[in-house]
Amino acid sequence: MEPGAQLGLPWDPAYIALAHALTGQGTVGSEARPIQEGRLAVFGAGDALRLTADRVQETRSPKLELFVLGGLPLREPVIQYGPFVMNAPEEVQQAFEDYQAGRLGVIPAQHPHTS
């Protein structure tokens, strides 16, 4: 978004909405809450997303760049520990144990050779 630009994006109220600022700074929502590079905004219920780029941007990031995403809410529990995010404490514990035991794989992935 160019400095000072405003955007009203129609939105399905059944979906949750998130906006992640890749560069720049501005405001989001009808309350004009600040957002800046590296921050994530979670929108409340509504049928439109309101996004505004600040009139003055830093020279290294002359525009507000946002990644907007959304979807139907999962309505499931979320458990987070360190880098692991699962639906139950037992799943997080298992992931942690798998990581410690080296069972999560390697980067780059190693594939068995087929002939």
Coordinates of N, CA and C in Angstrom, one line a residue:
M1 N 0.8 -1.2 0.0 CA 0.0 0.0 0.0 C 0.9 1.2 0.0
E2 N 0.6 2.2 -0.8 CA 1.3 3.4 -0.9 C 1.1 4.2 0.4
P3 N 2.0 5.1 0.8 CA 1.8 5.9 2.0 C 0.5 6.7 2.0
G4 N -0.2 6.6 3.1 CA -1.5 7.3 3.2 C -2.7 6.5 2.6
A5 N -2.4 5.4 1.9 CA -3.5 4.7 1.2 C -4.4 4.0 2.2
Q6 N -5.7 3.9 1.9 CA -6.7 3.2 2.7 C -7.3 2.2 1.9
L7 N -7.7 1.0 2.6 CA -8.3 -0.1 1.9 C -9.4 -0.6 2.8
G8 N -10.6 -0.7 2.2 CA -11.7 -1.5 2.9 C -11.9 -2.7 2.1
L9 N -11.6 -3.9 2.7 CA -11.7 -5.1 2.0 C -12.9 -5.9 2.4
P10 N -13.9 -6.2 1.5 CA -15.1 -6.9 2.0 C -14.6 -8.3 2.5
W11 N -15.3 -8.8 3.6 CA -14.9 -10.0 4.2 C -16.2 -10.8 4.6
D12 N -16.1 -12.1 4.5 CA -17.1 -13.0 5.0 C -17.1 -13.1 6.5
P13 N -18.1 -12.6 7.2 CA -18.0 -12.6 8.7 C -17.9 -14.0 9.3
A14 N -18.1 -15.0 8.6 CA -18.0 -16.4 9.1 C -16.5 -16.8 9.2
Y15 N -15.6 -16.0 8.5 CA -14.2 -16.3 8.5 C -13.5 -15.4 9.5
I16 N -12.4 -16.0 10.1 CA -11.5 -15.2 10.9 C -10.5 -14.5 9.9
A17 N -9.9 -13.4 10.3 CA -9.0 -12.7 9.4 C -7.8 -12.3 10.2
L18 N -6.6 -12.4 9.5 CA -5.3 -12.1 10.0 C -4.6 -11.2 9.0
A19 N -3.8 -10.3 9.4 CA -3.0 -9.5 8.5 C -1.6 -9.4 9.2
H20 N -0.6 -9.9 8.4 CA 0.8 -9.8 8.8 C 1.5 -8.7 8.0
A21 N 2.2 -7.8 8.7 CA 2.9 -6.7 8.1 C 4.3 -7.2 7.7
L22 N 4.5 -7.3 6.4 CA 5.8 -7.7 5.8 C 6.8 -6.5 5.9
T23 N 6.3 -5.3 5.5 CA 7.2 -4.1 5.6 C 6.2 -2.9 5.9
G24 N 6.9 -1.9 6.4 CA 6.1 -0.6 6.6 C 5.3 -0.6 7.9
Q25 N 4.5 0.4 7.9 CA 3.7 0.6 9.1 C 2.4 1.3 8.8
G26 N 1.3 1.0 9.6 CA 0.0 1.6 9.4 C -0.9 1.3 10.5
T27 N -2.2 1.2 10.2 CA -3.2 0.9 11.2 C -4.2 -0.1 10.6
V28 N -4.9 -0.9 11.4 CA -5.8 -1.9 11.0 C -7.1 -1.8 11.9
G29 N -8.2 -2.2 11.3 CA -9.5 -2.2 12.0 C -10.1 -0.9 12.2
S30 N -11.4 -0.9 12.6 CA -12.1 0.4 12.8 C -11.5 1.2 13.9
E31 N -10.8 0.5 14.8 CA -10.2 1.2 16.0 C -8.8 1.8 15.6
A32 N -8.4 1.6 14.3 CA -7.1 2.1 13.8 C -5.9 1.7 14.7
R33 N -5.8 0.4 15.0 CA -4.7 -0.1 15.8 C -3.5 -0.2 15.0
P34 N -2.3 0.2 15.6 CA -1.1 0.3 14.9 C -0.6 -1.1 14.5
I35 N 0.0 -1.2 13.3 CA 0.7 -2.4 12.9 C 2.0 -2.0 12.2
Q36 N 3.0 -2.8 12.4 CA 4.3 -2.5 11.8 C 5.0 -3.8 11.4
E37 N 6.1 -3.6 10.6 CA 6.8 -4.8 10.1 C 7.0 -5.9 11.2
G38 N 6.7 -7.1 10.8 CA 6.8 -8.2 11.7 C 5.7 -8.5 12.7
R39 N 4.7 -7.7 12.6 CA 3.5 -7.8 13.6 C 2.3 -8.5 12.9
L40 N 1.5 -9.1 13.7 CA 0.3 -9.8 13.2 C -0.9 -9.2 13.8
A41 N -1.9 -8.9 13.0 CA -3.2 -8.3 13.5 C -4.2 -9.4 13.4
V42 N -5.0 -9.6 14.4 CA -6.2 -10.5 14.4 C -7.4 -9.7 14.4
F43 N -8.2 -9.8 13.4 CA -9.4 -9.0 13.3 C -10.6 -9.6 14.0
G44 N -11.5 -8.8 14.6 CA -12.7 -9.3 15.2 C -13.8 -9.5 14.2
A45 N -15.0 -9.8 14.6 CA -16.1 -10.0 13.7 C -16.4 -8.8 12.9
G46 N -16.8 -9.0 11.6 CA -17.2 -7.9 10.8 C -17.2 -8.3 9.3
D47 N -17.8 -7.5 8.5 CA -17.9 -7.8 7.1 C -16.9 -7.0 6.2
A48 N -16.0 -6.4 6.8 CA -14.9 -5.7 6.1 C -13.7 -5.5 6.9
L49 N -12.5 -5.5 6.2 CA -11.3 -5.3 6.9 C -10.8 -3.9 6.5
R50 N -10.4 -3.1 7.5 CA -10.0 -1.7 7.2 C -8.5 -1.7 7.5
L51 N -7.7 -1.2 6.4 CA -6.3 -1.2 6.5 C -5.9 0.2 6.0
T52 N -4.9 0.8 6.7 CA -4.4 2.1 6.3 C -2.9 2.2 6.4
A53 N -2.2 2.7 5.4 CA -0.8 2.9 5.5 C -0.5 4.2 6.1
D54 N 0.5 4.3 7.0 CA 0.9 5.6 7.5 C 1.3 6.5 6.4
R55 N 1.1 7.8 6.5 CA 1.5 8.8 5.5 C 3.0 8.9 5.4
V56 N 3.7 8.6 6.4 CA 5.2 8.7 6.4 C 5.7 7.3 6.7
Q57 N 6.5 6.7 5.8 CA 7.1 5.4 5.9 C 8.6 5.6 6.1
E58 N 9.3 4.6 6.6 CA 10.7 4.6 6.7 C 11.3 4.5 5.3
T59 N 12.5 5.0 5.0 CA 13.1 5.0 3.7 C 13.4 3.5 3.3
R60 N 13.7 2.7 4.2 CA 14.0 1.3 3.9 C 12.8 0.5 3.5
S61 N 11.6 0.9 4.0 CA 10.4 0.3 3.7 C 9.4 1.4 3.3
P62 N 9.4 1.8 2.0 CA 8.6 2.9 1.6 C 7.1 2.7 1.5
K63 N 6.7 1.4 1.6 CA 5.3 1.1 1.5 C 4.9 0.1 2.6
L64 N 3.6 0.0 2.9 CA 3.1 -1.0 3.8 C 2.7 -2.2 3.0
E65 N 3.4 -3.3 3.3 CA 3.1 -4.6 2.6 C 2.5 -5.5 3.6
L66 N 1.3 -6.0 3.3 CA 0.5 -6.9 4.2 C 0.2 -8.2 3.5
F67 N 0.3 -9.3 4.3 CA -0.2 -10.6 3.9 C -1.5 -10.8 4.7
V68 N -2.6 -10.9 3.9 CA -3.9 -11.0 4.6 C -4.3 -12.5 4.3
L69 N -4.8 -13.1 5.4 CA -5.3 -14.5 5.2 C -6.4 -14.7 6.2
G70 N -7.2 -15.7 5.9 CA -8.3 -16.1 6.7 C -8.9 -17.4 6.4
G71 N -9.8 -17.8 7.2 CA -10.5 -19.1 7.0 C -11.5 -19.4 8.1
L72 N -12.2 -20.5 7.9 CA -13.2 -20.8 8.9 C -12.5 -21.2 10.2
P73 N -13.0 -20.7 11.4 CA -12.3 -21.1 12.7 C -12.3 -22.6 12.9
L74 N -11.3 -23.1 13.4 CA -11.2 -24.5 13.7 C -12.0 -24.9 14.9
R75 N -12.1 -24.1 15.9 CA -12.8 -24.3 17.1 C -12.3 -25.6 17.8
E76 N -11.0 -25.7 17.8 CA -10.3 -26.8 18.5 C -9.3 -26.1 19.5
P77 N -8.9 -26.9 20.5 CA -7.9 -26.3 21.4 C -6.6 -26.2 20.8
V78 N -5.8 -25.3 21.2 CA -4.4 -25.1 20.7 C -3.5 -25.0 21.8
I79 N -2.5 -25.9 21.8 CA -1.5 -26.0 22.9 C -0.1 -25.7 22.2
Q80 N 0.6 -24.8 22.8 CA 1.9 -24.4 22.2 C 3.0 -24.6 23.3
Y81 N 4.1 -25.2 22.9 CA 5.3 -25.3 23.8 C 6.5 -25.1 22.9
G82 N 7.3 -24.1 23.1 CA 8.4 -23.9 22.2 C 7.9 -23.8 20.7
P83 N 8.6 -24.5 19.8 CA 8.1 -24.4 18.4 C 7.0 -25.3 18.1
F84 N 6.5 -26.1 19.0 CA 5.5 -27.1 18.8 C 4.1 -26.6 19.1
V85 N 3.2 -26.8 18.2 CA 1.8 -26.4 18.3 C 0.9 -27.6 18.0
M86 N 0.1 -28.0 18.9 CA -0.7 -29.2 18.7 C -2.1 -28.9 19.3
N87 N -2.9 -30.0 19.4 CA -4.3 -29.8 20.0 C -4.4 -30.3 21.4
A88 N -3.4 -31.1 21.8 CA -3.5 -31.6 23.2 C -2.1 -31.6 23.8
P89 N -2.0 -31.5 25.1 CA -0.7 -31.5 25.8 C 0.1 -32.8 25.5
E90 N -0.6 -33.9 25.4 CA 0.1 -35.2 25.1 C 0.8 -35.1 23.7
E91 N 0.1 -34.5 22.8 CA 0.7 -34.4 21.4 C 1.9 -33.5 21.4
V92 N 1.9 -32.4 22.2 CA 3.1 -31.6 22.3 C 4.2 -32.4 22.9
Q93 N 3.9 -33.1 24.0 CA 5.0 -33.9 24.7 C 5.5 -34.9 23.7
Q94 N 4.7 -35.6 22.9 CA 5.2 -36.6 22.0 C 6.1 -35.9 20.9
A95 N 5.7 -34.8 20.4 CA 6.5 -34.0 19.4 C 7.8 -33.7 20.0
F96 N 7.8 -33.2 21.2 CA 9.1 -32.8 21.9 C 10.0 -34.1 22.1
E97 N 9.4 -35.2 22.5 CA 10.2 -36.4 22.6 C 10.7 -36.9 21.2
D98 N 9.9 -36.8 20.2 CA 10.3 -37.2 18.8 C 11.5 -36.3 18.4
Y99 N 11.4 -35.0 18.7 CA 12.5 -34.1 18.3 C 13.7 -34.5 19.0
Q100 N 13.7 -34.7 20.3 CA 14.9 -35.0 21.1 C 15.5 -36.3 20.6
A101 N 14.7 -37.3 20.1 CA 15.2 -38.6 19.7 C 15.6 -38.5 18.2
G102 N 15.4 -37.4 17.5 CA 15.8 -37.3 16.1 C 14.8 -37.9 15.2
R103 N 13.6 -38.1 15.6 CA 12.6 -38.7 14.7 C 11.8 -37.8 13.9
L104 N 12.1 -36.5 13.8 CA 11.3 -35.5 13.0 C 11.9 -35.4 11.6
G105 N 12.9 -36.1 11.3 CA 13.5 -36.0 9.9 C 14.7 -35.1 9.9
V106 N 15.3 -34.9 8.7 CA 16.4 -34.1 8.5 C 16.2 -33.1 7.4
I107 N 17.0 -32.0 7.4 CA 16.9 -31.0 6.3 C 18.2 -30.9 5.7
P108 N 18.4 -31.1 4.4 CA 17.2 -31.4 3.5 C 16.8 -32.9 3.6
A109 N 15.6 -33.1 3.2 CA 14.9 -34.4 3.4 C 15.8 -35.5 2.7
Q110 N 15.9 -36.6 3.3 CA 16.6 -37.7 2.6 C 15.6 -38.8 2.2
H111 N 15.6 -39.1 0.9 CA 14.6 -40.0 0.4 C 15.3 -41.3 0.1
P112 N 14.6 -42.4 0.3 CA 15.2 -43.7 -0.1 C 15.4 -43.8 -1.6
H113 N 16.5 -44.3 -2.1 CA 16.7 -44.5 -3.5 C 15.8 -45.6 -4.0
T114 N 15.2 -45.4 -5.1 CA 14.4 -46.4 -5.8 C 15.0 -46.8 -7.1
S115 N 14.9 -48.0 -7.5 CA 15.5 -48.4 -8.8 C 14.5 -49.0 -9.7

